[in-house]
XYZ file of C-alpha atoms in Angstrom:
567
model
C 0.000 0.000 0.000
C 1.563 3.376 -0.978
C 2.011 6.196 1.491
C -1.213 8.148 1.824
C 0.736 11.418 1.797
C 1.860 10.671 -1.774
C -1.535 9.776 -3.180
C -1.957 13.136 -4.869
C -4.370 11.698 -7.391
C -6.869 11.045 -4.634
C -6.986 14.648 -3.448
C -9.231 17.417 -4.724
C -8.626 19.036 -8.115
C -6.898 21.933 -6.343
C -4.052 19.669 -5.119
C -0.647 19.619 -6.788
C 0.531 16.323 -8.185
C 4.223 15.858 -7.359
C 4.355 19.492 -6.232
C 3.834 20.832 -9.765
C 0.654 19.731 -11.537
C -2.780 21.017 -10.556
C -5.272 18.248 -11.171
C -8.417 18.932 -13.170
C -11.779 17.206 -13.053
C -11.111 14.684 -15.819
C -10.229 11.159 -14.642
C -10.306 8.017 -16.785
C -9.111 4.426 -16.735
C -6.640 3.420 -19.441
C -4.419 0.517 -20.420
C -1.617 1.781 -18.164
C -3.883 2.639 -15.222
C -5.092 6.115 -14.270
C -5.339 8.969 -16.782
C -5.758 12.465 -15.298
C -6.420 15.919 -16.664
C -3.917 18.373 -15.148
C -2.363 21.835 -15.507
C 1.378 22.508 -15.363
C 1.848 25.345 -12.856
C 5.434 25.885 -14.052
C 4.273 26.617 -17.620
C 1.343 29.028 -17.309
C -1.120 26.280 -16.365
C -0.550 24.412 -19.625
C -3.232 21.747 -19.972
C -1.725 18.245 -19.985
C -2.516 14.571 -19.397
C -0.882 12.576 -16.588
C -0.719 8.782 -16.854
C 0.350 6.440 -14.046
C -0.492 3.038 -12.540
C -3.307 2.954 -10.005
C -1.510 3.192 -6.618
C -4.273 1.166 -4.930
C -3.695 -1.914 -7.064
C -1.424 -4.721 -5.928
C 2.343 -4.707 -6.557
C 2.206 -7.243 -9.399
C -0.505 -5.344 -11.273
C 1.311 -2.047 -10.745
C 4.551 -3.575 -12.032
C 2.790 -4.792 -15.191
C 1.128 -1.407 -15.728
C 4.483 0.318 -15.318
C 5.914 -1.908 -18.048
C 3.141 -0.700 -20.353
C 3.872 2.879 -19.299
C 7.549 2.415 -20.146
C 6.617 1.063 -23.584
C 4.381 4.073 -24.220
C 7.186 6.419 -23.170
C 9.578 4.720 -25.609
C 6.992 4.898 -28.392
C 6.390 8.621 -27.841
C 10.126 9.303 -27.784
C 10.569 7.600 -31.160
C 7.641 9.463 -32.726
C 8.362 12.817 -31.084
C 8.920 14.668 -34.381
C 5.485 13.834 -35.806
C 2.884 16.651 -35.680
C 0.102 14.083 -35.265
C 1.331 12.744 -31.911
C 0.719 14.164 -28.433
C 4.303 14.618 -27.297
C 5.638 13.417 -23.956
C 6.587 16.543 -21.991
C 7.923 15.102 -18.743
C 8.207 11.937 -16.682
C 8.959 11.288 -13.035
C 8.336 9.121 -9.987
C 6.063 9.643 -7.034
C 6.689 8.168 -3.610
C 9.401 5.961 -2.138
C 9.820 2.269 -1.521
C 7.359 -0.353 -2.759
C 4.570 2.198 -3.128
C 6.454 4.364 -5.632
C 5.262 4.566 -9.244
C 6.268 6.270 -12.471
C 4.141 8.822 -14.295
C 4.152 10.418 -17.751
C 3.064 13.951 -18.651
C 1.723 14.163 -22.207
C 0.348 16.987 -24.347
C -3.391 17.512 -24.198
C -5.056 16.558 -27.496
C -6.643 19.782 -28.709
C -9.613 19.283 -30.966
C -12.797 17.265 -31.148
C -13.007 13.486 -30.732
C -13.501 11.996 -34.185
C -15.944 9.460 -32.736
C -18.144 12.328 -31.517
C -17.945 14.028 -34.921
C -19.126 10.835 -36.624
C -21.940 10.391 -34.132
C -23.164 13.953 -34.642
C -23.007 13.615 -38.432
C -24.950 10.342 -38.284
C -27.606 11.931 -36.066
C -28.002 14.742 -38.622
C -28.156 12.296 -41.536
C -24.965 13.440 -43.235
C -21.360 12.401 -43.746
C -18.190 14.290 -42.925
C -16.759 16.169 -45.960
C -14.694 13.893 -48.176
C -11.756 16.329 -48.115
C -11.668 16.195 -44.317
C -11.901 12.394 -44.321
C -9.050 12.065 -46.823
C -6.867 14.347 -44.713
C -7.620 12.304 -41.585
C -6.839 9.011 -43.345
C -3.601 10.301 -44.862
C -2.363 11.717 -41.554
C -3.231 8.528 -39.658
C -1.463 6.441 -42.314
C 1.607 8.679 -42.017
C 1.738 8.083 -38.268
C 1.535 4.311 -38.683
C 4.059 4.332 -41.541
C 6.600 6.200 -39.420
C 5.915 3.892 -36.474
C 6.533 0.832 -38.650
C 9.779 2.332 -39.952
C 10.791 2.762 -36.301
C 10.027 -0.904 -35.565
C 6.893 -0.003 -33.609
C 3.434 -1.598 -33.775
C 0.592 0.540 -32.419
C -1.578 -2.511 -31.710
C -4.646 -0.394 -30.894
C -5.658 1.653 -33.962
C -9.148 2.873 -33.111
C -11.442 5.812 -33.871
C -11.705 6.535 -30.139
C -7.994 7.448 -30.158
C -8.353 10.142 -32.844
C -8.834 13.895 -32.284
C -9.383 16.408 -35.062
C -8.464 20.111 -34.857
C -10.455 21.825 -37.603
C -8.655 25.157 -37.304
C -5.190 23.595 -37.490
C -6.418 20.891 -39.911
C -4.507 18.359 -37.912
C -5.214 14.880 -36.569
C -3.839 13.713 -33.221
C -3.382 10.004 -32.441
C -3.415 9.304 -28.702
C -2.832 6.305 -26.429
C 0.206 4.180 -27.263
C -0.098 2.080 -24.119
C -0.549 -1.170 -26.072
C 2.398 -0.547 -28.404
C 4.814 -3.358 -29.229
C 8.411 -3.160 -30.454
C 9.893 -5.605 -32.919
C 12.891 -5.735 -30.599
C 10.806 -6.995 -27.650
C 10.695 -10.749 -26.836
C 6.949 -11.123 -27.397
C 6.664 -9.170 -30.647
C 6.455 -12.316 -32.813
C 2.802 -12.729 -31.866
C 2.091 -9.289 -33.407
C 2.708 -7.891 -36.886
C 2.604 -4.644 -38.826
C -0.383 -6.087 -40.676
C -2.330 -5.961 -37.415
C -2.123 -2.168 -37.581
C -3.060 -2.190 -41.279
C -6.156 -4.311 -40.659
C -7.172 -2.141 -37.703
C -6.696 0.867 -40.000
C -9.154 -0.718 -42.455
C -11.707 -0.854 -39.661
C -11.161 2.857 -38.914
C -11.336 3.682 -42.619
C -14.652 1.865 -42.962
C -16.023 3.680 -39.932
C -14.972 7.117 -41.241
C -16.285 6.629 -44.772
C -19.572 4.889 -43.948
C -20.420 6.091 -40.450
C -20.869 2.490 -39.310
C -19.102 1.148 -36.258
C -16.961 -1.657 -37.705
C -16.423 -3.915 -40.684
C -19.444 -6.212 -40.763
C -18.162 -8.923 -43.131
C -15.897 -11.904 -42.642
C -14.003 -11.281 -45.874
C -14.453 -7.629 -46.946
C -13.322 -7.896 -50.579
C -13.405 -5.267 -53.332
C -17.083 -5.866 -54.112
C -17.954 -5.381 -50.459
C -16.062 -2.084 -50.312
C -17.541 -0.821 -53.587
C -21.027 -1.405 -52.245
C -20.187 0.101 -48.834
C -18.762 3.266 -50.427
C -21.569 3.736 -52.951
C -22.384 7.186 -51.520
C -18.770 8.404 -51.381
C -17.632 11.168 -53.769
C -17.254 9.478 -57.194
C -13.831 10.939 -58.050
C -12.138 8.915 -55.288
C -14.718 6.199 -54.580
C -13.168 3.374 -56.619
C -9.647 4.097 -55.419
C -10.733 4.146 -51.769
C -12.611 0.877 -52.260
C -9.449 -0.719 -53.671
C -7.325 0.575 -50.768
C -9.914 -0.592 -48.236
C -10.062 -4.097 -49.682
C -6.252 -4.403 -49.717
C -6.041 -3.307 -46.077
C -8.818 -5.585 -44.816
C -8.507 -8.817 -42.839
C -8.084 -11.712 -42.765
C -4.867 -11.177 -44.754
C -4.101 -7.587 -45.718
C -2.244 -7.101 -48.997
C -0.229 -4.274 -47.461
C 2.646 -5.695 -45.422
C 3.242 -2.337 -43.722
C 1.545 1.043 -43.494
C 4.177 2.609 -45.757
C 2.483 1.262 -48.910
C -0.921 2.157 -47.477
C 0.245 5.740 -46.875
C 1.585 6.068 -50.432
C -1.694 4.903 -51.982
C -3.765 7.242 -49.811
C -1.540 10.209 -50.647
C -1.976 9.411 -54.351
C -5.748 9.270 -53.840
C -5.702 12.640 -52.086
C -3.592 14.091 -54.917
C -6.214 12.916 -57.439
C -8.915 14.650 -55.404
C -6.918 17.894 -55.410
C -6.440 17.614 -59.174
C -10.213 17.529 -59.453
C -10.487 20.667 -57.288
C -7.917 22.485 -59.434
C -10.355 22.743 -62.373
C -13.139 24.740 -60.677
C -10.564 26.674 -58.644
C -9.017 27.873 -61.914
C -12.454 29.093 -62.984
C -12.799 30.904 -59.656
C -9.479 32.665 -60.288
C -10.814 33.973 -63.605
C -14.007 35.175 -61.924
C -12.037 36.975 -59.209
C -9.868 38.622 -61.853
C -12.946 39.811 -63.755
C -14.413 40.967 -60.429
C -17.767 42.058 -61.839
C -20.715 41.668 -59.455
C -21.995 38.746 -61.535
C -18.572 37.059 -61.606
C -18.147 37.455 -57.847
C -21.585 35.931 -57.257
C -20.661 32.933 -59.444
C -17.322 32.592 -57.637
C -19.135 32.484 -54.309
C -21.445 29.707 -55.531
C -18.534 27.587 -56.801
C -16.550 28.089 -53.595
C -19.543 27.073 -51.491
C -19.837 23.832 -53.471
C -16.107 23.110 -53.135
C -16.054 23.982 -49.427
C -18.807 21.429 -48.850
C -16.378 18.825 -50.212
C -13.164 20.095 -48.633
C -13.545 22.805 -45.977
C -9.969 22.180 -44.833
C -8.341 22.713 -48.249
C -5.860 25.615 -48.206
C -6.489 26.556 -51.847
C -10.227 26.901 -51.249
C -9.699 28.921 -48.075
C -7.335 31.310 -49.894
C -9.919 31.962 -52.617
C -12.627 32.534 -50.022
C -10.393 35.074 -48.305
C -9.630 36.764 -51.644
C -13.348 37.026 -52.447
C -14.086 38.495 -49.013
C -11.219 40.970 -49.415
C -12.453 42.185 -52.827
C -15.957 42.729 -51.503
C -14.701 44.467 -48.376
C -12.470 46.791 -50.397
C -15.371 47.694 -52.667
C -17.659 48.451 -49.745
C -14.956 50.566 -48.153
C -14.168 52.402 -51.399
C -17.849 53.218 -51.876
C -18.105 54.441 -48.281
C -14.983 56.574 -48.738
C -16.383 58.202 -51.868
C -19.757 58.846 -50.279
C -18.212 60.076 -47.020
C -15.892 62.448 -48.884
C -18.799 63.820 -50.886
C -20.833 64.418 -47.720
C -17.912 66.186 -46.032
C -17.231 68.444 -49.007
C -20.937 69.273 -49.045
C -20.699 69.932 -45.264
C -23.317 67.213 -44.553
C -21.497 66.201 -41.388
C -24.107 63.905 -39.841
C -24.461 61.919 -43.077
C -20.679 61.562 -43.303
C -20.387 60.300 -39.731
C -23.196 57.781 -40.306
C -21.871 56.254 -43.530
C -18.254 56.078 -42.330
C -19.106 54.703 -38.898
C -21.391 52.069 -40.401
C -18.597 50.792 -42.663
C -15.439 51.299 -40.625
C -16.649 51.565 -37.039
C -16.105 54.527 -34.752
C -12.443 53.714 -34.086
C -10.889 53.493 -37.561
C -7.053 53.657 -37.431
C -5.881 57.241 -37.118
C -3.439 57.222 -40.042
C -5.896 55.480 -42.379
C -8.032 57.375 -44.836
C -11.235 56.239 -43.044
C -9.809 57.432 -39.740
C -9.023 60.874 -41.125
C -12.415 61.179 -42.785
C -14.259 60.101 -39.667
C -12.249 62.529 -37.554
C -13.062 65.310 -40.007
C -16.780 64.591 -39.902
C -16.852 64.364 -36.112
C -14.851 67.579 -35.794
C -17.382 69.858 -37.405
C -20.478 67.871 -36.409
C -19.549 68.273 -32.741
C -19.364 72.069 -33.051
C -21.763 72.884 -35.845
C -23.935 75.104 -33.637
C -23.268 77.886 -31.196
C -19.905 78.900 -32.721
C -18.825 82.066 -34.471
C -18.405 82.165 -38.231
C -14.585 82.240 -38.117
C -14.484 79.091 -35.996
C -16.907 77.302 -38.322
C -14.773 78.236 -41.354
C -11.567 77.082 -39.656
C -13.027 73.737 -38.665
C -14.553 73.188 -42.114
C -11.154 73.883 -43.694
C -9.523 71.437 -41.285
C -12.095 68.783 -42.140
C -11.643 69.197 -45.887
C -7.854 69.030 -45.507
C -8.292 65.705 -43.759
C -10.465 64.521 -46.657
C -7.557 65.281 -49.008
C -5.161 63.445 -46.627
C -3.253 66.601 -45.709
C -3.298 66.231 -41.919
C -0.663 68.893 -41.283
C -2.689 71.493 -43.191
C -5.688 70.364 -41.156
C -3.737 70.996 -37.962
C -2.759 74.479 -39.175
C -6.409 75.332 -39.767
C -7.500 73.712 -36.526
C -4.964 75.633 -34.424
C -5.997 78.936 -35.999
C -9.158 78.804 -33.894
C -9.050 81.123 -30.849
C -8.269 79.086 -27.689
C -11.546 80.018 -26.017
C -13.442 78.456 -28.924
C -12.094 74.954 -28.217
C -14.427 72.842 -26.094
C -12.264 69.830 -25.207
C -15.038 68.270 -23.131
C -16.828 67.177 -26.304
C -16.080 63.490 -26.954
C -15.657 63.715 -30.775
C -13.180 66.554 -30.349
C -11.181 64.550 -27.793
C -11.188 61.679 -30.288
C -9.865 63.978 -33.000
C -7.163 65.342 -30.713
C -6.032 61.798 -29.976
C -6.073 60.876 -33.670
C -4.015 63.889 -34.759
C -1.771 64.103 -31.691
C 1.412 63.189 -33.535
C 0.734 65.755 -36.280
C -0.044 68.454 -33.722
C 3.201 67.799 -31.852
C 5.254 67.876 -35.039
C 3.483 71.060 -36.120
C 4.372 72.727 -32.818
C 7.953 71.476 -33.012
C 8.354 73.105 -36.436
C 7.108 76.329 -34.910
C 9.704 76.040 -32.152
C 12.434 75.418 -34.732
C 11.382 78.620 -36.516
C 11.351 80.565 -33.238
C 14.827 79.324 -32.349
C 16.055 80.264 -35.813
C 14.656 83.771 -35.275
C 16.479 83.987 -31.921
C 19.696 82.821 -33.524
C 19.402 85.267 -36.408
C 18.521 88.117 -34.048
C 21.630 87.329 -32.024
C 23.747 87.393 -35.151
C 22.292 90.744 -36.166
C 23.013 92.165 -32.716
C 26.585 90.914 -32.888
C 26.985 92.351 -36.378
C 25.737 95.739 -35.151
C 28.479 95.860 -32.545
C 26.596 94.212 -29.742
C 28.077 91.480 -27.561
C 25.524 88.863 -26.738
C 28.028 87.039 -24.536
C 28.315 89.983 -22.245
C 24.602 90.204 -21.533
C 23.364 87.657 -18.993
C 19.784 88.101 -20.183
C 20.649 87.324 -23.800
C 21.037 83.754 -25.032
C 24.462 83.119 -26.675
C 24.017 82.842 -30.452
C 26.183 79.720 -30.754
C 24.143 77.915 -28.102
C 20.841 78.825 -29.771
C 22.253 77.723 -33.117
C 23.332 74.366 -31.713
C 19.945 73.727 -30.086
C 18.183 74.797 -33.274
C 20.334 72.424 -35.351
C 19.816 69.468 -33.006
C 16.065 69.932 -32.869
C 15.753 70.465 -36.636
C 17.779 67.326 -37.408
C 15.777 65.241 -34.949
C 12.473 66.501 -36.359
C 13.647 65.763 -39.918
C 14.557 62.227 -38.882
C 11.214 61.765 -37.136
C 9.266 62.904 -40.200
C 11.272 60.512 -42.384
C 10.687 57.479 -40.148
C 7.793 55.145 -41.080
C 4.611 55.787 -39.114
C 4.516 52.182 -37.887
C 8.199 51.971 -36.862
C 7.990 52.775 -33.160
C 11.638 51.807 -32.594
C 12.868 54.565 -34.928
C 10.356 56.991 -33.475
C 11.614 56.148 -29.987
C 15.138 57.157 -31.005
C 14.046 60.422 -32.625
C 11.652 61.423 -29.841
C 14.461 60.786 -27.344
C 16.669 63.246 -29.242
C 13.802 65.722 -29.506
C 13.089 65.522 -25.772
C 16.786 66.089 -25.008
C 16.989 69.077 -27.373
C 13.820 70.586 -25.926
C 15.134 70.130 -22.407
C 18.278 72.079 -23.342
C 16.250 74.718 -25.178
C 13.870 75.409 -22.301
C 16.862 76.078 -20.017
C 18.282 78.782 -22.288
C 18.347 82.190 -20.580
C 16.459 85.133 -21.976
C 13.726 83.189 -23.777
C 10.475 85.015 -24.538
C 7.830 84.000 -22.000
C 5.507 82.475 -24.613
C 8.275 80.432 -26.223
C 9.534 79.169 -22.862
C 6.053 77.953 -21.943
C 5.609 76.363 -25.359
C 8.959 74.588 -25.033
C 7.966 73.160 -21.670
C 4.644 71.831 -22.965
C 6.235 70.178 -26.003
C 9.052 68.736 -23.897
C 6.485 67.103 -21.625
C 4.637 65.604 -24.575
C 7.819 64.304 -26.192
C 8.891 62.809 -22.865
C 5.489 61.113 -22.639
C 6.064 59.449 -26.021
C 9.539 58.346 -24.904
C 7.985 56.939 -21.739
C 5.542 54.857 -23.805
C 8.447 53.522 -25.907
C 10.458 52.557 -22.838
C 7.403 50.936 -21.264
C 6.873 48.945 -24.479
C 10.466 47.697 -24.379
C 10.114 46.678 -20.730
C 6.855 44.861 -21.492
C 8.476 42.983 -24.390
C 11.356 41.878 -22.172
C 8.802 40.647 -19.618
C 6.836 38.936 -22.455
C 3.768 40.982 -21.498
C 2.746 41.318 -25.135
C -0.729 42.818 -24.621
C 0.730 45.622 -22.509
C 3.507 46.143 -25.055
C 0.927 46.456 -27.842
C -0.972 49.126 -25.883
C 2.221 51.111 -25.307
C 3.255 50.866 -28.966
C -0.231 51.955 -30.054
C 0.206 55.135 -28.002
C 3.324 55.924 -30.055
C 2.293 55.079 -33.616
C -1.402 55.950 -33.564
């Protein structure tokens, strides 16, 4: 009897198995003993399966189960490179003395049990798509072929051990607890043909929906009749493969030949798909409304046969993209027309309906939507000059001249700006980078004026160095040069490249910090320098926070910080 303190599998699901694995609710009996659902607390609660002998069984039974566990571990090690196997992640021992036992930690099989898929399809009076079935059969045959090349007999090929991930289009084969090696003493009572004949049973189940082969000698005629409802292009070939894999004496000596024939059958099916897919390509190239409607009909028919085919999925995505681009282009044209006609509410409605209220700031929809919201939010209760300035800003955004829009926007008297209005706050956020760059150019001009004024004073016999209230011309010139170069670099950097922008904003913040400390600055310029320095430092702070988040692998936080820089 094992120590009770080590019987972690008997505790609640909140307990840790071997100090590491949090047990879930799932618990099953398998060939090797107990199978448990668990979560690896050392790897972000990764969902796994733990297998081990039942600690309450007698020593002889536990010893036999551990032998099976060891065989499964060896099998998984040999097949580790296959994408259709749940890999062994870890193994260890629990307990001490006669009560100790080994355990394996194996990947959780993501996807849906194939047996459940077949049951649901049968209940609904349909079959699984032939393209999906062919992919399942080919992937299962590849697993068995590789196992046979490794001198390994699965010895338990069964639908209940298959899981299908539709999104990944991948089959997982679980449970190798009954595996046999050709190097083991008792392997002579097993053969590779056992796996092939069990595969035939699975193949029959997948293609017909019935539970098992129901004939003593399932020959070609039997298979042709059984597969009468299967897609005609591959029906005869699948019937031939099924008959050659069937008991009592399969024609395939190993799964390698079976795999090759199934891959050839799948290739023939894809050749069939290539014809209508070529027609779809022509329809997409024509791109008339009638051609797109025909393309959609053909793709729907093909997807019913092979929803997991990459070529079909790519054409579906291309069709969706063409239609989306046309809807967006129409909305852009209509929105632009409304804005130029100063029909602000209509512009907001059509753009929001197509692009949503949060279109990307640097995109044409984002600029149009910002323009419409700008004037719509302040279309009443404002003086004529303010209305004209905002209308000019909106129309500049329509023409994708955001800096001209900022010029017009900033020409509004400060008391006319109501920053409590949500659309205006949205616009300010959207155009923040342009506003900052606009103000920085103004500062560069002001510093150039200071520098030139200092030169004129020096040329007239003055001595700027002797006046404590006057900024030295050389210092102003150096600050002006540094800021101008940094701003030029910033404007040349791609809008999406936050790393380059980090570097340039860092230089800008440093230059502004030097500039605001210069003596003798006009009061307005000094205040303006301080405000811009704070904003540049804020951008730098977002960049540094993004870098820290990336180092910590906090990718969602990093994305938020980057968005604050490149919006």
